[in-house]
Amino acid sequence: MSSQVRVAVTQAEPVWLDLEATVNKTCNLIAEAAANGAQLVTFPECWIPGYPAWIWTRPVDMRLSSTYIQNSLKIDSPQMASIQQCAAENEIVVVLGFSENLHNSLYISQAIIGSDGKILTTRKKIKPTHMERTIFGDSFGDCLQSVVDTSVGRVGALSCWEHIQPLLKYHTYAQREQFHVAAWPPLFPHSEDGSLFSMSSEGTISIARTYAIESQSFVLHTTTVIGQSGVDRMATHGGALMSTPGGGCSAIFGPDGRQLSQPIPSTEEGIIYADLDLDQIYHSKAFVDVCGHYSRPDLLWLGVEGSVKRHVRENAATVAGEAEQQDL
C-alpha cells in the first residue's frame, strides 16, 4: 500500500429534505472527486437529506418532521445501493453522513463504504446534542463501530459533538485510525451575542486540531453549506442557528495539528483536495502516542460495554433452561 493518499473533503449544500435529489448529488460529487484523483471522499453530518436546522428555531414542527422521516435514508434501500454502486464504479472510499430511517425512527448515522462498494461499517451518534433530541434517538451501542480497514488505510469517523466526548474519543484513538472524518452541520463564525465560542466555526476548528494532535491522524473536517433555499425551506429566519446563508468551513489537518488546506468561502460549494503522506503519522507517533508509549494503563484505563442492545432479544438463561427441559 502506497504511503501517498489523495483525499477529497466536500463543502456542499444538500437538496434540502429531498432524498432522491440529494442521493443524485452525492453520486455526482463522488464521481467528481474520483475524476480528480481522490481515493477517499467525505460528507458532513446528516448530509442526506440535510441537517434539520429548524430544530434550533422551533423544537416542534410536525410537518417538517414528517417530511424528514420520509426522506431519511434506509441502509437497506435502493438509494444506499446507488451510492454503493457509485463508490465501486469510481473505486473510491466514501464516508457518508446521513439521517438514518430505521422503522421510521431517526438516528444521526455514518457509513464507511469501501472502494469495492461494500459497506464496511455503520454507526449511530452516541447521543444527539441538545435540540437534536427532538428528532433523533441515541445509539444502541454501534457508536463504537467507528474505524475500519480500507484500501487507503485505517479510516474512522465521528459526528459533531462526539468530538468532545473524551472516553469515546479515546476508544476511537485506540483503534489506530490514520484518517479521521469529523462530520459537522453548517458552522458559523463566533459573534458576541451570548452564543458559545465552542459552537462556532473557530471553536470547532480548535476541536479538529486537538483531535489530530491527540490521535496523530489526518483529520478531514467536513461541513455543510446552507443557502437561502435551505433557510427558506426550513423557515429558520431569525433563529438561533443556521438562519443566514453560509456555514461552510471544511478543512484538512495533519497529525501534528497543522492545517494543510486552504479554505473555501463559507457560502460557496466545492471540494478540498490534499495529497497526504501517511509517513507523517510516524513523526508524531515518535513523539507521543496516547494509546501506546505515552500512556499508563496500569493507572488509567477505559472500560467498554461494546455489545449492541436490541429492542427485542432473548434472555440467554431462559433459552438455556427451555433447551434443558426439551432434552428431559
Coordinates of N, CA and C in Angstrom, one line a residue, residues 19 48-49 68-77 80 98-109 122-125 135-142 308-312:
L19 N -34.7 13.2 -0.5 CA -33.8 12.1 -0.5 C -33.2 11.8 -1.9
I48 N -27.5 13.6 4.0 CA -28.7 13.1 3.4 C -29.7 13.1 4.5
P49 N -30.9 13.8 4.4 CA -31.3 14.7 3.4 C -31.1 16.2 3.8
Y68 N -39.2 14.9 7.0 CA -37.8 14.4 7.2 C -37.7 12.9 7.4
I69 N -38.7 12.3 8.1 CA -38.7 10.9 8.2 C -38.8 10.2 6.9
Q70 N -39.7 10.7 6.0 CA -39.9 10.1 4.7 C -38.7 10.3 3.8
N71 N -37.9 11.3 4.0 CA -36.7 11.5 3.2 C -35.4 11.1 3.8
S72 N -35.4 10.5 4.9 CA -34.2 10.0 5.5 C -33.8 8.6 4.9
L73 N -32.6 8.3 5.0 CA -32.0 7.2 4.2 C -32.1 5.9 5.0
K74 N -32.6 4.8 4.4 CA -32.5 3.5 5.0 C -31.3 2.8 4.5
I75 N -30.6 2.0 5.3 CA -29.4 1.4 4.9 C -29.7 0.3 3.9
D76 N -30.7 -0.5 4.1 CA -31.1 -1.5 3.1 C -32.1 -0.9 2.1
S77 N -31.7 -0.1 1.2 CA -32.6 0.6 0.3 C -31.9 0.8 -1.1
M80 N -29.3 3.7 -1.0 CA -28.0 3.4 -0.5 C -27.3 2.5 -1.5
F98 N -25.5 10.7 7.3 CA -26.9 10.7 6.9 C -27.9 10.6 8.1
S99 N -29.1 11.0 7.9 CA -30.2 10.7 8.8 C -30.7 9.3 8.5
E100 N -30.5 8.4 9.4 CA -30.9 7.0 9.2 C -32.4 6.8 9.6
N101 N -33.1 6.3 8.7 CA -34.5 5.9 9.0 C -34.5 4.4 9.3
L102 N -34.8 4.1 10.5 CA -34.9 2.7 11.0 C -36.3 2.5 11.5
H103 N -37.1 1.9 10.7 CA -38.5 1.6 11.1 C -39.2 3.0 11.5
N104 N -38.8 4.0 10.8 CA -39.4 5.4 10.9 C -39.0 6.1 12.2
S105 N -38.0 5.5 12.9 CA -37.3 6.3 13.9 C -36.0 6.7 13.3
L106 N -35.5 7.9 13.8 CA -34.3 8.5 13.1 C -33.1 8.5 14.0
Y107 N -31.9 8.4 13.4 CA -30.6 8.4 14.1 C -29.6 9.1 13.2
I108 N -28.7 9.9 13.9 CA -27.6 10.5 13.2 C -26.6 9.5 12.9
S109 N -26.4 9.1 11.6 CA -25.6 7.9 11.3 C -24.5 8.3 10.3
T122 N -21.4 0.7 9.8 CA -22.3 1.8 10.0 C -22.4 2.1 11.5
R123 N -22.6 3.3 11.9 CA -22.6 3.7 13.3 C -23.6 4.8 13.5
K124 N -24.1 4.9 14.7 CA -25.0 6.0 15.1 C -24.4 6.9 16.1
K125 N -24.7 8.1 16.1 CA -24.1 9.1 17.1 C -24.5 8.7 18.5
I135 N -35.6 15.1 17.5 CA -35.7 14.4 16.2 C -35.1 13.0 16.3
F136 N -33.9 12.9 16.9 CA -33.1 11.7 16.8 C -33.0 10.9 18.1
G137 N -32.8 9.6 17.9 CA -32.6 8.7 19.1 C -31.1 8.5 19.3
D138 N -30.8 7.9 20.5 CA -29.5 7.5 20.9 C -29.0 6.3 20.1
S139 N -27.7 6.1 20.1 CA -27.1 4.9 19.5 C -27.4 3.7 20.4
F140 N -27.5 2.5 19.8 CA -27.7 1.3 20.6 C -26.4 0.7 21.1
G141 N -25.3 1.3 20.7 CA -24.0 0.8 21.1 C -23.1 0.7 19.8
D142 N -23.7 0.9 18.7 CA -22.9 0.8 17.4 C -22.2 2.1 17.2
V308 N -24.2 -4.4 21.1 CA -25.3 -3.6 20.7 C -26.6 -4.1 21.3
K309 N -27.4 -3.2 22.0 CA -28.6 -3.6 22.7 C -29.8 -3.5 21.8
R310 N -30.4 -4.6 21.4 CA -31.5 -4.6 20.5 C -32.8 -4.5 21.3
H311 N -33.9 -4.0 20.6 CA -35.2 -3.8 21.3 C -35.8 -5.1 21.7
V312 N -35.6 -6.2 20.9 CA -36.1 -7.5 21.2 C -34.9 -8.4 21.2

